[in-house]
Coordinates of C-alpha atoms in Angstrom, one line a residue:
M16 CA -3.6 19.1 4.6
K17 CA -3.8 17.3 7.8
E18 CA -0.9 14.7 8.3
N19 CA -1.0 11.4 9.8
A20 CA -0.3 11.4 13.8
I21 CA 3.3 10.7 14.5
F22 CA 3.5 7.0 15.8
K23 CA 6.1 4.4 16.1
E24 CA 6.1 0.7 14.5
S25 CA 5.5 -0.9 17.8
E26 CA 2.1 0.9 18.2
I27 CA 0.8 -0.8 14.8
R28 CA 2.9 -4.0 14.6
P29 CA 3.2 -5.0 18.4
S30 CA 6.5 -6.5 19.3
E31 CA 5.1 -9.7 20.7
T32 CA 3.6 -10.7 17.5
R33 CA 6.6 -10.3 15.4
E34 CA 8.2 -13.7 15.3
E35 CA 4.7 -15.5 14.8
S36 CA 4.3 -12.8 11.7
K37 CA 7.9 -13.7 10.6
I38 CA 6.7 -17.4 10.5
R39 CA 3.7 -16.9 8.8
D40 CA 5.5 -15.1 6.2
I41 CA 7.8 -17.9 5.7
I42 CA 4.8 -20.3 5.2
D43 CA 3.2 -18.0 2.9
T44 CA 6.3 -17.5 0.9
G45 CA 7.0 -21.3 0.7
R46 CA 3.4 -21.7 -0.4
L47 CA 3.5 -18.8 -3.1
L48 CA 7.0 -20.6 -4.7
T49 CA 5.4 -23.9 -4.9
R50 CA 3.6 -22.5 -8.0
R51 CA 6.6 -20.7 -9.2
N52 CA 6.7 -22.5 -12.4
E53 CA 3.4 -20.8 -13.4
F54 CA 4.7 -17.0 -13.0
V55 CA 4.6 -15.3 -15.9
D56 CA 7.0 -12.5 -17.3
V57 CA 5.2 -9.0 -17.7
P58 CA 6.6 -5.3 -18.6
C59 CA 6.9 -2.5 -16.5
P60 CA 3.6 -2.1 -14.3
A61 CA 4.0 2.0 -14.7
C62 CA 4.9 2.7 -18.5
Q63 CA 4.5 -0.8 -20.1
K64 CA 8.0 -0.6 -21.3
N65 CA 10.0 -4.0 -21.6
S66 CA 13.7 -2.7 -21.2
Y67 CA 15.0 -3.5 -17.9
N68 CA 17.9 -3.8 -15.7
F69 CA 18.1 -6.8 -13.3
K70 CA 18.6 -5.4 -9.5
F71 CA 18.4 -8.5 -7.0
L72 CA 16.6 -11.7 -6.1
K73 CA 15.0 -11.8 -2.6
N74 CA 12.8 -14.8 -1.8
Q75 CA 13.5 -16.5 -5.1
L76 CA 11.7 -13.6 -6.8
R77 CA 13.4 -11.3 -9.6
Y78 CA 13.2 -7.9 -9.1
L79 CA 13.9 -5.4 -12.5
E80 CA 14.2 -1.7 -12.7
C81 CA 12.6 -0.1 -15.8
D82 CA 15.1 1.8 -18.0
S83 CA 12.6 4.2 -18.8
C84 CA 10.7 5.1 -15.5
K85 CA 12.7 3.5 -12.9
T86 CA 9.7 1.8 -11.5
L87 CA 11.1 -1.5 -9.7
Y88 CA 8.7 -4.6 -10.1
V89 CA 8.7 -8.4 -9.9
S90 CA 9.0 -10.6 -13.0
P91 CA 8.6 -13.1 -13.4
R92 CA 5.1 -12.8 -11.1
P93 CA 2.3 -14.8 -10.0
T94 CA -1.0 -14.9 -12.2
P95 CA -4.1 -13.2 -11.1
E96 CA -5.3 -17.0 -10.6
I97 CA -2.6 -17.7 -8.3
L98 CA -2.8 -14.3 -6.3
S99 CA -6.7 -15.2 -5.8
W100 CA -5.7 -18.5 -4.3
F101 CA -2.8 -17.2 -2.3
Y102 CA -4.6 -14.3 -0.6
S103 CA -7.8 -16.5 -0.1
N104 CA -5.6 -19.0 2.0
S105 CA -3.0 -16.8 3.4
A106 CA -1.6 -17.9 6.8
T107 CA -0.3 -14.3 7.5
Y108 CA -3.6 -12.6 7.1
E109 CA -5.5 -15.2 9.2
F110 CA -2.8 -14.1 12.0
W111 CA -3.4 -10.4 11.4
N112 CA -7.1 -11.0 11.5
K113 CA -7.2 -13.1 14.8
V114 CA -4.3 -11.3 16.6
V115 CA -2.3 -8.1 15.0
F116 CA -5.2 -6.0 14.1
P117 CA -7.2 -6.6 17.3
S118 CA -4.2 -5.9 19.7
S119 CA -3.5 -3.0 17.7
E120 CA -6.7 -1.8 16.7
V121 CA -6.8 1.2 19.4
K122 CA -3.6 2.7 18.3
R123 CA -4.3 2.0 14.5
R124 CA -7.6 3.8 15.0
E125 CA -5.8 6.9 16.7
K126 CA -2.9 7.1 14.5
I127 CA -3.8 5.9 11.2
F128 CA -7.5 5.5 10.4
K129 CA -9.1 8.9 12.0
P130 CA -6.2 10.7 10.5
R131 CA -6.8 9.0 7.2
V132 CA -10.8 9.6 7.4
E133 CA -10.1 13.2 8.4
R134 CA -7.8 13.8 5.2
I135 CA -10.3 12.1 2.8
L136 CA -13.0 14.2 3.9
E137 CA -11.0 17.3 3.7
I138 CA -10.1 16.2 0.4
C139 CA -13.6 15.9 -0.6
K140 CA -15.0 19.1 0.5
R141 CA -12.1 20.8 -1.1
N142 CA -12.9 19.5 -4.6
S143 CA -17.0 19.7 -4.0
I144 CA -17.1 15.9 -4.0
K145 CA -20.6 15.0 -3.5
P146 CA -21.1 12.5 -0.5
D147 CA -23.0 9.8 -2.3
S148 CA -20.8 6.8 -2.1
L149 CA -17.3 5.6 -1.1
L150 CA -15.7 2.1 -2.1
E151 CA -12.7 1.0 -0.2
V152 CA -11.0 -1.7 -2.1
G153 CA -9.1 -3.9 0.2
C154 CA -11.0 -3.1 3.5
A155 CA -9.0 -5.6 5.6
F156 CA -9.9 -5.4 9.3
G157 CA -12.8 -2.7 8.5
S158 CA -11.4 -0.1 10.6
F159 CA -11.3 2.5 7.7
C160 CA -14.6 1.8 6.6
E161 CA -16.1 1.8 10.3
E162 CA -14.4 5.3 11.0
M163 CA -15.7 6.7 7.7
K164 CA -19.3 5.4 8.4
G165 CA -19.3 7.0 11.9
T166 CA -18.8 10.2 10.3
G167 CA -22.1 10.1 8.4
F168 CA -20.5 11.9 5.5
F169 CA -21.6 9.7 2.9
N170 CA -24.7 7.8 2.2
R171 CA -23.4 4.7 1.5
I172 CA -20.0 2.9 2.1
L173 CA -18.9 -0.4 0.3
G174 CA -15.7 -2.5 1.0
I175 CA -14.1 -5.1 -1.3
E176 CA -11.7 -7.7 0.4
A177 CA -9.9 -10.8 -1.2
T178 CA -9.2 -12.4 1.9
A179 CA -12.4 -14.7 3.1
E180 CA -11.6 -14.4 7.2
L181 CA -11.1 -10.7 6.8
A182 CA -14.4 -10.3 4.6
E183 CA -16.3 -12.0 7.3
T184 CA -15.1 -9.8 10.1
C185 CA -16.2 -6.8 8.0
R186 CA -19.7 -8.4 7.8
Q187 CA -19.5 -9.0 11.5
K188 CA -19.1 -5.3 12.0
G189 CA -22.0 -4.3 9.8
I190 CA -19.9 -3.5 7.0
E191 CA -21.3 -3.9 3.5
V192 CA -18.6 -5.8 1.6
K193 CA -18.2 -7.7 -1.7
E194 CA -15.7 -10.7 -1.4
G195 CA -13.0 -11.1 -4.1
L196 CA -10.7 -9.3 -6.3
I197 CA -12.3 -6.1 -7.8
E198 CA -10.9 -6.8 -11.3
D199 CA -13.4 -10.2 -10.9
I200 CA -16.4 -8.4 -9.5
D201 CA -19.2 -7.5 -11.8
F202 CA -20.9 -4.3 -10.9
P203 CA -24.3 -3.0 -12.5
S204 CA -23.4 -0.3 -15.1
T205 CA -25.4 2.3 -13.0
E206 CA -23.4 1.6 -9.7
K207 CA -21.1 4.6 -9.5
F208 CA -18.8 6.1 -6.4
S209 CA -17.9 9.5 -5.3
V210 CA -14.7 8.2 -4.0
V211 CA -12.8 4.9 -4.4
A212 CA -10.0 4.7 -2.0
N213 CA -7.4 1.7 -1.6
F214 CA -4.6 1.9 1.0
E215 CA -1.4 -0.3 0.1
V216 CA -3.4 -2.2 -2.4
I217 CA -1.8 -1.5 -6.0
E218 CA 1.8 -2.8 -4.9
H219 CA 0.2 -6.5 -4.4
L220 CA -1.5 -6.6 -8.2
F221 CA -0.4 -8.4 -11.0
E222 CA -1.8 -5.5 -13.3
P223 CA -2.0 -2.1 -11.7
K224 CA -3.3 -0.6 -14.9
H225 CA -6.0 -2.8 -15.3
F226 CA -7.0 -2.2 -11.6
L227 CA -7.0 1.4 -12.0
E228 CA -8.9 1.2 -15.0
K229 CA -11.9 -0.6 -13.1
C230 CA -11.6 2.0 -10.6
F231 CA -12.0 4.8 -13.5
G232 CA -14.9 2.9 -14.5
L233 CA -16.7 2.8 -11.2
L234 CA -16.2 6.4 -10.5
D235 CA -18.8 9.4 -11.0
Q236 CA -17.9 12.0 -13.3
K237 CA -15.4 13.8 -11.6
G238 CA -15.0 11.3 -8.7
I239 CA -11.9 11.1 -6.7
L240 CA -9.4 8.2 -6.4
V241 CA -7.5 8.1 -3.3
L242 CA -4.5 5.6 -2.8
T243 CA -1.3 4.8 -1.0
C244 CA 1.7 2.6 -1.8
P245 CA 5.3 2.5 -1.2
N246 CA 7.6 5.1 -2.7
I247 CA 10.8 3.3 -4.2
D248 CA 12.5 6.7 -4.0
G249 CA 11.9 6.8 -0.3
F250 CA 14.4 6.9 2.5
D251 CA 14.4 3.5 3.8
M252 CA 14.2 1.9 0.4
K253 CA 16.9 3.9 -0.8
V254 CA 19.1 3.3 2.1
L255 CA 18.1 -0.7 2.9
G256 CA 17.9 -1.7 -0.6
S257 CA 16.5 -5.1 -0.8
N258 CA 16.8 -5.3 3.0
A259 CA 13.9 -2.8 3.2
P260 CA 10.9 -4.4 5.1
S261 CA 8.6 -3.3 2.2
I262 CA 10.6 -5.7 -0.1
D263 CA 8.8 -9.0 0.4
H264 CA 7.0 -11.7 -1.1
E265 CA 3.5 -10.3 -1.3
H266 CA 4.8 -6.6 -3.1
L267 CA 5.0 -6.9 -6.9
N268 CA 5.2 -3.3 -7.9
Y269 CA 7.4 -0.5 -6.4
F270 CA 6.4 2.8 -8.1
S271 CA 8.1 6.4 -7.3
P272 CA 6.0 9.7 -7.6
D273 CA 7.2 10.2 -11.2
S274 CA 6.0 6.7 -12.4
I275 CA 3.0 6.5 -10.5
R276 CA 1.9 9.6 -12.1
I277 CA 2.5 8.2 -15.5
L278 CA 0.6 5.3 -14.7
V279 CA -2.7 7.2 -13.3
E280 CA -2.7 9.6 -16.1
K281 CA -2.4 7.0 -18.7
V282 CA -5.7 5.6 -17.5
G283 CA -7.5 9.0 -17.8
F284 CA -7.2 10.7 -14.3
K285 CA -6.0 14.2 -13.2
I286 CA -3.5 14.3 -10.6
L287 CA -4.7 16.7 -7.8
E288 CA -1.7 15.6 -5.4
I289 CA 1.3 13.2 -4.7
S290 CA 2.6 13.1 -1.2
T291 CA 4.8 11.2 1.0
P292 CA 3.5 11.7 4.7
G293 CA 5.1 8.9 6.3
N294 CA 6.2 8.2 9.7
L295 CA 8.4 5.2 10.1
D296 CA 11.1 5.3 7.4
A297 CA 14.1 6.7 9.9
E298 CA 12.8 4.2 12.4
L299 CA 12.7 1.3 10.1
V300 CA 16.4 1.9 9.1
R301 CA 17.4 2.5 12.8
Q302 CA 15.7 -0.9 13.8
K303 CA 17.8 -2.8 11.2
V304 CA 21.0 -1.2 12.4
L305 CA 20.1 -2.0 15.9
S306 CA 19.1 -5.7 15.1
Q307 CA 22.6 -5.8 13.2
E308 CA 21.0 -6.8 10.0
F309 CA 22.2 -3.5 8.5
N310 CA 25.4 -1.1 9.3
L311 CA 25.9 2.7 9.2
D312 CA 29.7 2.3 9.0
G313 CA 29.8 4.2 5.5
H314 CA 27.0 6.5 6.6
P315 CA 28.6 8.6 9.4
F316 CA 25.8 11.5 9.2
L317 CA 23.3 8.9 9.2
K318 CA 24.7 7.7 12.3
E319 CA 24.5 10.5 14.1
I320 CA 21.0 11.2 13.4
L321 CA 19.6 7.6 13.5
I322 CA 21.8 6.0 16.5
N323 CA 23.9 8.9 18.2
N324 CA 21.2 11.4 18.4
W325 CA 18.0 9.5 18.0
E326 CA 15.7 11.2 20.8
S327 CA 16.6 15.0 19.7
L328 CA 17.0 14.6 15.8
G329 CA 14.5 11.3 14.9
E330 CA 11.4 13.1 14.7
P331 CA 12.5 16.1 13.0
F332 CA 14.5 14.1 10.4
Q333 CA 11.5 12.2 9.4
K334 CA 9.4 15.3 9.3
F335 CA 12.0 16.4 6.9
L336 CA 11.7 13.3 5.0
A337 CA 8.1 13.5 4.6
D338 CA 7.8 17.2 4.0
N339 CA 10.2 16.7 1.0
S340 CA 8.7 13.8 -0.7
L341 CA 11.5 11.5 0.5
S342 CA 9.3 9.1 2.7
S343 CA 8.8 5.5 1.6
N344 CA 4.8 6.0 2.2
M345 CA 3.1 7.7 -0.7
W346 CA -0.6 9.2 -1.0
V347 CA -1.9 9.9 -4.4
V348 CA -5.0 11.7 -5.1
A349 CA -6.4 11.9 -8.8
Q350 CA -9.9 13.0 -10.3
K351 CA -11.8 11.3 -13.0
N352 CA -11.3 13.2 -16.2
S353 CA -14.3 12.5 -17.9
D354 CA -13.0 14.1 -21.2
L355 CA -10.6 10.8 -21.7
I356 CA -11.9 7.6 -22.4
G357 CA -9.8 5.5 -19.9
A358 CA -6.3 4.1 -21.2
T359 CA -4.6 4.3 -24.6

């Protein structure tokens, strides 16, 4: 299986955009919290159980850990209606659409999207998936759809995007796109896809199980689901805890390889692979140390790798994390099991 090309955080999130990104995040967080009295309590998004331990507060959001499957999740959380309102008017996503994505587009294509396309094509060919159609949920700036379209492999490529500005960007690039949340979009009963892909989407959702049920229903028999999301058992998550960059106001669900398996199989999929091919865990922790937001005083071994011998040990250490399911970036590939009737 081809891995993503090695890259640095600055290549995909240019340093000159970080301060403005932080400001936009603060604006969005404040706007979301104006409706905090409308948030609702939820059970574990993976196993649906309602027994938990309180872990921490961040951005006035309450993070719980499921007693059963150890999924970390936000509860109470914004309702689907609030999330739709939030993403359709996001200051952060407006900035990313106009500045961050364009300024990092070349590197993102080279380091993320081309390897991502190659990986999915390899998965399709290995599993004899017919090249009829691909649906990307959360197509953002349209780069993945463009790259996949350029291969000519699929007869049709459709994107779904909840943020109006990003959806319009996709249209301007000639990408077929539906605007909104997939859960709210009505598809003809005959409209099916060979592949449904979503990258860094499921962690944002009010009800991941409902989302996966929708994906299940849109797939052909033996169709493939590909998703990526944070891994709560990954290195930077474990080391940094609530200081991890992925713990933010947008992310409501943090699965582990074990808990995402529970959820995906509950819906009726057969897991083909779960992997963690991340590139940034070690660098993210290192940057927190260098900015004095975190210290390694109690971690002399990590200090040797991440600070004292970074040039020689940083890359092989990150490869070790990726190869041993210890990265915080998780890939899940699952196949529709037509013998099952969705969720139970």
